[in-house]
Short mmCIF file of C-alpha atoms and ligand atoms in Angstrom, two decimals:
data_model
loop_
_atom_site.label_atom_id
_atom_site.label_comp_id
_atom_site.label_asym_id
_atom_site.label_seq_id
_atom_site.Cartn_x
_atom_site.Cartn_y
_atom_site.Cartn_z
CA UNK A 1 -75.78 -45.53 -27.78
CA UNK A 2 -76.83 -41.53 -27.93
CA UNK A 3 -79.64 -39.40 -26.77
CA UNK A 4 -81.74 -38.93 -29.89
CA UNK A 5 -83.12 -40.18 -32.73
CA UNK A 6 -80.05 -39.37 -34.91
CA UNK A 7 -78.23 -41.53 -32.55
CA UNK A 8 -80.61 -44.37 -32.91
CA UNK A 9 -80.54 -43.80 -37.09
CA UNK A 10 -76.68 -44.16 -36.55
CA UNK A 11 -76.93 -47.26 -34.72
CA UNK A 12 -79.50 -48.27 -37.11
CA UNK A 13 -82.21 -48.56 -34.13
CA UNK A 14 -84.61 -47.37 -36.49
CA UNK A 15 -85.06 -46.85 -40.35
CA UNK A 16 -83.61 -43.80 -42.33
CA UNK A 17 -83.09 -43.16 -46.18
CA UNK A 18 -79.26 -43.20 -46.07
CA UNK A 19 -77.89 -41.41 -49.08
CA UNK A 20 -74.50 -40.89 -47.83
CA UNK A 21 -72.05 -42.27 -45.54
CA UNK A 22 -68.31 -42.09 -43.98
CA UNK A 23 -66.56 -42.97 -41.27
CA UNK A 24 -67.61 -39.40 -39.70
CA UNK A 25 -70.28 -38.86 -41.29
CA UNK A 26 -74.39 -39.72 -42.31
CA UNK A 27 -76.90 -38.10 -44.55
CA UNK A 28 -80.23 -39.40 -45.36
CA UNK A 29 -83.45 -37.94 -46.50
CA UNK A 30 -85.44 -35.57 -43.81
CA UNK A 31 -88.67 -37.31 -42.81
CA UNK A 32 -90.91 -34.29 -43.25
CA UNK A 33 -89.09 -32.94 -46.24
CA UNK A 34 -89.69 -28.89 -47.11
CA UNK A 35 -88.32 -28.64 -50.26
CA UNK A 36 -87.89 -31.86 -53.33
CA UNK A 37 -84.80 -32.27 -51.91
CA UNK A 38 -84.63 -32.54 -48.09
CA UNK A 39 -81.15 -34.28 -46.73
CA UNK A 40 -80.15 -34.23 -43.29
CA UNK A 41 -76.31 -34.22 -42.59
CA UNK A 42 -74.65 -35.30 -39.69
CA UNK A 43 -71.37 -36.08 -37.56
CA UNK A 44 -71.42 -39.80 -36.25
CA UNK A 45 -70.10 -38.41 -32.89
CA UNK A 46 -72.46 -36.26 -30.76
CA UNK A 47 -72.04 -32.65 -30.95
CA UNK A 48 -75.34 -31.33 -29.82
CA UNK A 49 -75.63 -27.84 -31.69
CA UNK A 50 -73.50 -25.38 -33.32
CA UNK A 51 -72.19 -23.18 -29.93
CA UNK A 52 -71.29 -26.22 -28.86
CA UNK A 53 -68.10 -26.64 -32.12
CA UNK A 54 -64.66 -25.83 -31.48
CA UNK A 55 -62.73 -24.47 -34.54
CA UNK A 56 -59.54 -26.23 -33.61
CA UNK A 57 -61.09 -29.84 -32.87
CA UNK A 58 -64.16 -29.93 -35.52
CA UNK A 59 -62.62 -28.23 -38.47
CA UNK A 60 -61.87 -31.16 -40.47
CA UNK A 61 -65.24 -32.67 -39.41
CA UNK A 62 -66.93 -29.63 -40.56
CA UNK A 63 -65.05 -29.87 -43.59
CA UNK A 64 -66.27 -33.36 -44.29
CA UNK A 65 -69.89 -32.32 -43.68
CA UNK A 66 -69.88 -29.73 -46.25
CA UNK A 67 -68.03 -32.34 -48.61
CA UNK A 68 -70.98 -34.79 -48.28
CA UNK A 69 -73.04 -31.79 -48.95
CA UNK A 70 -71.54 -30.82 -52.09
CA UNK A 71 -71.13 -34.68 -53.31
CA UNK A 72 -74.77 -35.38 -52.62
CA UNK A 73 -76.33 -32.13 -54.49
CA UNK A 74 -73.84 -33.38 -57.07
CA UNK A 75 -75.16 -36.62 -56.76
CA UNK A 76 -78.69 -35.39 -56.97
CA UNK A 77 -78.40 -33.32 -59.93
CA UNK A 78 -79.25 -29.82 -57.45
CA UNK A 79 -75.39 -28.20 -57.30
CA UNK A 80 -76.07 -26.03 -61.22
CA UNK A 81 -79.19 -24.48 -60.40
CA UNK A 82 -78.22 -24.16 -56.47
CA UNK A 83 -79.34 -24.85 -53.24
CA UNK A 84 -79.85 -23.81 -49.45
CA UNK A 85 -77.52 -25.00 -46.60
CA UNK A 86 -79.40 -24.32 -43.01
CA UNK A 87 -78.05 -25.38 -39.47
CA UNK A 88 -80.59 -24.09 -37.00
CA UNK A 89 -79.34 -23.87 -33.48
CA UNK A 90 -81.25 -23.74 -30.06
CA UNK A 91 -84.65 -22.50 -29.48
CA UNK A 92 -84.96 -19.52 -31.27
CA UNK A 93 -82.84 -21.08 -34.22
CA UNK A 94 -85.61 -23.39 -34.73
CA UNK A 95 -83.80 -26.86 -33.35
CA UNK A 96 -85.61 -29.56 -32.65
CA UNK A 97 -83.17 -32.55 -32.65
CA UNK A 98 -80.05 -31.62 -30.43
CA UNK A 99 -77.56 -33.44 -32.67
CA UNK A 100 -76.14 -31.60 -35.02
CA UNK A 101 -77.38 -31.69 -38.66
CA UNK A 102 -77.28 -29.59 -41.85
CA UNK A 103 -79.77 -29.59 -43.86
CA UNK A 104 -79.31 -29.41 -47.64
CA UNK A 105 -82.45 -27.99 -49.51
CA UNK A 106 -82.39 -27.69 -52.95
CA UNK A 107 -84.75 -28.86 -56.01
CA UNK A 108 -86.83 -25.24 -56.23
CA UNK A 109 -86.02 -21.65 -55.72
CA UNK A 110 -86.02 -21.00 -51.59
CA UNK A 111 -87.37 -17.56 -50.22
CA UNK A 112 -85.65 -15.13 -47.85
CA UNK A 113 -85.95 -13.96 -45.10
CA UNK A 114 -86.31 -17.28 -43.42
CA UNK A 115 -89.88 -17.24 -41.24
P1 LIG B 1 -84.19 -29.09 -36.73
O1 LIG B 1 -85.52 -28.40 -36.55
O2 LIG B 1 -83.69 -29.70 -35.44
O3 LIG B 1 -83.18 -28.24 -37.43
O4 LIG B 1 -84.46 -30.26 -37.76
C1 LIG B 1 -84.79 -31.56 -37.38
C2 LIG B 1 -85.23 -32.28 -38.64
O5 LIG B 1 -85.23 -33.68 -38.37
C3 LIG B 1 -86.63 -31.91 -39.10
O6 LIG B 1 -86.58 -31.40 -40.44
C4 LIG B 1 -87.40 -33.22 -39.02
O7 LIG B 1 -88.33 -33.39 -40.06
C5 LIG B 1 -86.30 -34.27 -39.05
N1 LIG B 1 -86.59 -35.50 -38.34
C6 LIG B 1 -87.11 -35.60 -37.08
N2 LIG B 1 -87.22 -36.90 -36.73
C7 LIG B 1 -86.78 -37.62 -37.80
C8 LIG B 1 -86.66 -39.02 -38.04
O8 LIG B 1 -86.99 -39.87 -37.22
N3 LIG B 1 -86.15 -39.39 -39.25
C9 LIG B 1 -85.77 -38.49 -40.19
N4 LIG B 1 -85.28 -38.97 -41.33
N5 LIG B 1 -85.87 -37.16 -39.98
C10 LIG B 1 -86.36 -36.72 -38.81
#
């Protein structure tokens, strides 16, 4: 049982659009999506943002995150044309759910700078 409501779509508590999963590992769609493609990514254990990784003990987690994103923009027909990869951390990163997540954007052409 975790803190928030990643935890509960891991436990299946409450109702996500899984697209992919692993033993380490969930994606499904972002409820509010920003872009035609909107996936969130995320470790099954609870790692609350990204100053809170270790290189040592999350670097083949990390790798499997960024190997669900690549199978699923794949998978979704987004990996040609391209798309964004955006982890926002803490308060003035943006976070609002303090489980770690990527989010994989892709579908049109994204802007920069970020607002
Ligand atoms: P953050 O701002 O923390 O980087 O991103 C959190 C993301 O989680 C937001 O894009 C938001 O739309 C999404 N989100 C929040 N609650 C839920 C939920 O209950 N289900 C799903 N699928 N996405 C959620």
């Amino acid at each position: 049982m975790g803190n928030t409501i990643f935890s509960k779509i891991i436990d299946r508590e409450i109702p996500a659009k899984i697209i992919f999963e692993s033993d380490t590992v969930l994606a499904f769609q972002d409820i509010k999506p920003q872009a035609p493609v909107h996936v969130l990514i995320i470790p099954k254990i609870e790692i609350p943002k990204v100053s809170d990784l270790k290189g040592k003990e999350h670097a083949q987690l990390l790798g499997e995150m960024f190997d669900a994103a690549n199978k699923i923009a794949k998978d979704l027909g987004i990996s040609e044309d391209g798309f964004r990869l955006v982890i926002n951390c803490g308060p003035n990163g943006g976070q609002e759910v303090y489980h770690l997540h990527m989010h994989l954007l892709g579908g049109r052409p994204m802007t920069w700078p970020p607002g």
